[in-house]
Amino acid sequence: SGVDTGTSANEDYDATDDYYSPTIERIPRATGGDITTDGDYTIHTFTENGTFEPDSEFDVEYLVVAGGSGGGGKRGGGGGAGGYRTASGFGVTAQEYGIIVGSGGAGKTGVGAGSDGDDSVFDTITSDGGGGGGDDSIAGRDGGSGGGGFEGDVDFQPGEGTVGQGHDGGAVAGASHGGSGGGGASEVGGTVTSNKYAGPGGDGTAFYGTVYAGGGGGGAND
């Protein structure tokens, strides 16, 4: 009998000592967040601040969504969605990456704009918090997606969304006494189109079947 020097799949041949050894493909791993699997993918989900720590160098796909904002006060515009950013092929190495999860902003009680959402951060990637909705005394605020405005005797314009992260709040279009919708990841907020009508929030965007970063609807009264 002899030694077959033609290696099979997944093995290496040592010609000096005439033996075969298996070729082991190392699976990259990381710690941090709530870890689940889906087929060949490992998913790290962060719902609070934390650390993502790979054990080696590899590429990841990320989704970073900031906190949505609160709606405005009296007949207020809807809150803008938090900024939405995603990409694949982002290289990581064996080190700690800080994760900041932005909180949502509070809706306004009484008169005034809703509170902005907080930014979310993964390494150098920052998604801007949503812009608070305006009301019948103040314009919508800028943010990842802009807060809705107000259409009345005096118009208050919607906030602007950050390019590449979201959209503007809904336009005010000559109707009366209603708040427009907050912007969403996929589209601008809904417009106030008739008297005492509130605009709907802009749609969010689906990421592997789950929709994120939808805008809030505006408010109106009888």
Short mmCIF file of C-alpha atoms in Angstrom, two decimals:
data_model
loop_
_atom_site.label_atom_id
_atom_site.label_comp_id
_atom_site.label_asym_id
_atom_site.label_seq_id
_atom_site.Cartn_x
_atom_site.Cartn_y
_atom_site.Cartn_z
CA SER A 1 0.00 0.00 0.00
CA GLY A 2 1.12 3.54 -0.57
CA VAL A 3 0.16 7.08 0.30
CA ASP A 4 -2.09 8.95 -2.09
CA THR A 5 -0.58 12.40 -2.37
CA GLY A 6 -3.69 13.78 -4.08
CA THR A 7 -5.50 15.58 -1.27
CA SER A 8 -9.22 15.27 -0.91
CA ALA A 9 -11.51 18.15 -0.16
CA ASN A 10 -11.07 19.75 3.25
CA GLU A 11 -7.68 18.18 4.02
CA ASP A 12 -4.01 19.08 3.75
CA TYR A 13 -1.16 16.66 2.93
CA ASP A 14 2.20 16.78 4.73
CA ALA A 15 4.71 15.34 2.22
CA THR A 16 7.55 15.07 4.75
CA ASP A 17 5.80 12.80 7.24
CA ASP A 18 3.21 11.29 4.87
CA TYR A 19 0.01 12.18 6.68
CA TYR A 20 -3.20 14.04 6.06
CA SER A 21 -4.76 16.62 8.35
CA PRO A 22 -8.21 18.18 8.07
CA THR A 23 -8.55 21.74 6.84
CA ILE A 24 -10.74 23.53 9.37
CA GLU A 25 -12.53 26.67 8.25
CA ARG A 26 -12.81 29.00 11.20
CA ILE A 27 -16.27 30.48 11.78
CA PRO A 28 -16.12 34.15 12.83
CA ARG A 29 -17.97 34.95 16.01
CA ALA A 30 -18.82 37.99 18.10
CA THR A 31 -20.42 38.91 21.40
CA GLY A 32 -22.90 41.61 22.30
CA GLY A 33 -26.63 42.24 22.18
CA ASP A 34 -29.38 39.65 21.89
CA ILE A 35 -27.90 36.93 19.67
CA THR A 36 -30.10 34.84 17.37
CA THR A 37 -29.55 32.87 14.18
CA ASP A 38 -31.40 32.73 10.87
CA GLY A 39 -29.99 30.07 8.57
CA ASP A 40 -26.32 30.85 8.04
CA TYR A 41 -26.64 34.30 9.60
CA THR A 42 -25.97 35.34 13.18
CA ILE A 43 -27.94 38.41 14.28
CA HIS A 44 -26.96 40.75 17.12
CA THR A 45 -29.86 42.95 18.20
CA PHE A 46 -29.29 45.86 20.58
CA THR A 47 -32.25 47.43 22.39
CA GLU A 48 -30.02 49.26 24.86
CA ASN A 49 -26.48 50.60 24.89
CA GLY A 50 -23.78 47.95 24.70
CA THR A 51 -20.66 46.65 22.97
CA PHE A 52 -20.23 44.56 19.84
CA GLU A 53 -16.96 42.60 19.98
CA PRO A 54 -15.86 40.38 17.07
CA ASP A 55 -13.17 37.75 17.66
CA SER A 56 -11.57 38.25 14.23
CA GLU A 57 -11.73 40.26 11.03
CA PHE A 58 -14.84 39.87 8.86
CA ASP A 59 -17.63 41.84 7.17
CA VAL A 60 -21.05 42.58 8.64
CA GLU A 61 -24.35 43.99 7.48
CA TYR A 62 -25.76 46.62 9.81
CA LEU A 63 -29.03 48.42 10.45
CA VAL A 64 -28.94 51.49 12.67
CA VAL A 65 -32.26 53.15 13.53
CA ALA A 66 -32.45 56.21 15.77
CA GLY A 67 -35.20 57.09 18.22
CA GLY A 68 -38.41 58.47 16.76
CA SER A 69 -39.72 61.82 17.95
CA GLY A 70 -42.85 62.90 19.75
CA GLY A 71 -45.85 64.55 18.14
CA GLY A 72 -46.64 68.23 18.57
CA GLY A 73 -49.15 69.68 21.01
CA LYS A 74 -52.43 71.31 20.09
CA ARG A 75 -53.52 69.88 16.70
CA GLY A 76 -49.91 68.88 16.29
CA GLY A 77 -47.85 67.46 13.49
CA GLY A 78 -46.75 63.83 13.75
CA GLY A 79 -43.33 62.93 15.05
CA GLY A 80 -40.62 62.17 12.52
CA ALA A 81 -39.10 58.69 12.41
CA GLY A 82 -35.58 58.13 13.61
CA GLY A 83 -32.92 58.05 10.94
CA TYR A 84 -32.54 54.73 9.09
CA ARG A 85 -29.15 53.59 7.83
CA THR A 86 -28.10 50.19 6.52
CA ALA A 87 -25.27 48.73 4.46
CA SER A 88 -23.47 45.44 3.90
CA GLY A 89 -19.75 44.75 3.58
CA PHE A 90 -18.79 46.84 6.62
CA GLY A 91 -15.43 45.53 7.83
CA VAL A 92 -14.84 44.85 11.53
CA THR A 93 -11.80 43.56 13.40
CA ALA A 94 -11.14 41.98 16.79
CA GLN A 95 -11.94 44.97 18.99
CA GLU A 96 -14.83 46.54 20.88
CA TYR A 97 -17.38 48.66 19.01
CA GLY A 98 -19.59 50.89 21.09
CA ILE A 99 -23.34 50.77 20.49
CA ILE A 100 -25.68 53.61 21.48
CA VAL A 101 -29.42 53.04 21.15
CA GLY A 102 -31.38 56.27 20.83
CA SER A 103 -34.53 56.74 22.88
CA GLY A 104 -37.79 58.04 21.48
CA GLY A 105 -38.91 61.62 22.11
CA ALA A 106 -41.95 62.49 24.19
CA GLY A 107 -45.11 63.91 22.70
CA LYS A 108 -45.96 67.47 23.69
CA THR A 109 -48.69 68.15 26.23
CA GLY A 110 -50.25 71.57 25.69
CA VAL A 111 -48.66 73.92 23.18
CA GLY A 112 -45.32 73.40 21.42
CA ALA A 113 -43.24 70.95 19.43
CA GLY A 114 -42.71 67.32 20.36
CA SER A 115 -39.32 66.25 21.67
CA ASP A 116 -36.70 65.03 19.21
CA GLY A 117 -35.58 61.41 19.29
CA ASP A 118 -32.02 60.56 20.30
CA ASP A 119 -29.28 59.48 17.89
CA SER A 120 -28.25 55.84 17.54
CA VAL A 121 -24.59 54.99 16.90
CA PHE A 122 -22.59 51.98 15.71
CA ASP A 123 -18.88 52.79 15.53
CA THR A 124 -18.63 55.63 12.95
CA ILE A 125 -22.24 55.19 11.79
CA THR A 126 -24.72 57.67 13.29
CA SER A 127 -28.44 57.78 12.61
CA ASP A 128 -30.08 61.08 13.56
CA GLY A 129 -32.99 61.18 15.97
CA GLY A 130 -36.37 62.05 14.50
CA GLY A 131 -37.54 65.67 14.45
CA GLY A 132 -40.39 66.60 16.78
CA GLY A 133 -43.78 67.44 15.33
CA GLY A 134 -44.89 71.08 15.30
CA ASP A 135 -48.29 72.50 16.24
CA ASP A 136 -50.39 75.63 15.76
CA SER A 137 -47.61 77.76 17.26
CA ILE A 138 -44.34 76.30 15.95
CA ALA A 139 -42.87 74.53 12.92
CA GLY A 140 -41.92 70.87 12.80
CA ARG A 141 -38.34 70.10 13.73
CA ASP A 142 -35.57 68.70 11.53
CA GLY A 143 -34.21 65.21 12.19
CA GLY A 144 -33.55 61.78 10.72
CA SER A 145 -37.05 62.25 9.37
CA GLY A 146 -38.72 65.62 9.87
CA GLY A 147 -41.65 66.34 12.13
CA GLY A 148 -45.01 67.27 10.68
CA GLY A 149 -46.17 70.88 10.38
CA PHE A 150 -49.49 72.62 10.96
CA GLU A 151 -51.98 74.16 8.54
CA GLY A 152 -54.25 76.87 9.93
CA ASP A 153 -54.79 80.61 9.93
CA VAL A 154 -51.01 80.78 10.14
CA ASP A 155 -49.01 77.93 8.58
CA PHE A 156 -46.09 76.27 10.33
CA GLN A 157 -43.87 74.25 8.02
CA PRO A 158 -42.73 70.65 8.52
CA GLY A 159 -39.22 69.69 9.51
CA GLU A 160 -36.66 68.37 7.04
CA GLY A 161 -35.27 64.84 7.03
CA THR A 162 -31.57 64.00 6.85
CA VAL A 163 -30.53 63.01 3.32
CA GLY A 164 -29.90 59.27 3.12
CA GLN A 165 -31.69 58.57 6.41
CA GLY A 166 -35.30 59.70 6.09
CA HIS A 167 -37.78 62.18 4.64
CA ASP A 168 -39.45 65.49 5.39
CA GLY A 169 -42.61 65.91 7.37
CA GLY A 170 -45.82 66.32 5.39
CA ALA A 171 -46.51 69.55 3.53
CA VAL A 172 -49.19 72.03 4.54
CA ALA A 173 -51.35 72.57 1.48
CA GLY A 174 -54.01 75.16 2.09
CA ALA A 175 -56.33 73.13 4.27
CA SER A 176 -57.22 74.28 7.76
CA HIS A 177 -56.59 73.29 11.36
CA GLY A 178 -54.72 70.01 11.14
CA GLY A 179 -51.24 68.62 11.65
CA SER A 180 -49.36 66.88 8.84
CA GLY A 181 -47.68 63.52 9.26
CA GLY A 182 -44.10 62.97 10.33
CA GLY A 183 -41.66 61.76 7.71
CA GLY A 184 -40.71 58.08 7.45
CA ALA A 185 -37.78 56.12 6.10
CA SER A 186 -39.53 55.47 2.76
CA GLU A 187 -41.54 58.62 2.12
CA VAL A 188 -42.54 62.09 3.29
CA GLY A 189 -45.30 62.50 5.82
CA GLY A 190 -48.88 62.83 4.67
CA THR A 191 -50.28 66.23 3.71
CA VAL A 192 -53.20 68.01 5.36
CA THR A 193 -55.70 67.93 2.50
CA SER A 194 -59.00 69.09 3.97
CA ASN A 195 -60.44 71.04 6.87
CA LYS A 196 -59.83 69.44 10.27
CA TYR A 197 -57.94 66.56 8.70
CA ALA A 198 -54.67 65.12 10.01
CA GLY A 199 -52.03 63.78 7.64
CA PRO A 200 -50.77 60.20 8.02
CA GLY A 201 -47.18 59.38 8.87
CA GLY A 202 -44.72 58.45 6.15
CA ASP A 203 -44.09 54.75 5.64
CA GLY A 204 -41.08 52.98 7.08
CA THR A 205 -38.75 50.59 5.26
CA ALA A 206 -38.67 46.79 5.45
CA PHE A 207 -35.45 45.08 6.54
CA TYR A 208 -35.65 41.29 6.16
CA GLY A 209 -39.40 41.39 6.48
CA THR A 210 -39.70 43.78 9.43
CA VAL A 211 -40.66 47.42 8.84
CA TYR A 212 -38.72 50.11 10.70
CA ALA A 213 -38.81 53.90 11.02
CA GLY A 214 -42.37 54.85 10.14
CA GLY A 215 -43.49 58.42 10.86
CA GLY A 216 -46.26 59.38 13.26
CA GLY A 217 -49.65 60.66 12.17
CA GLY A 218 -50.72 64.26 12.75
CA GLY A 219 -53.50 65.48 15.00
CA ALA A 220 -56.70 67.46 14.39
CA ASN A 221 -59.90 68.43 16.22
CA ASP A 222 -63.59 68.69 15.41
#
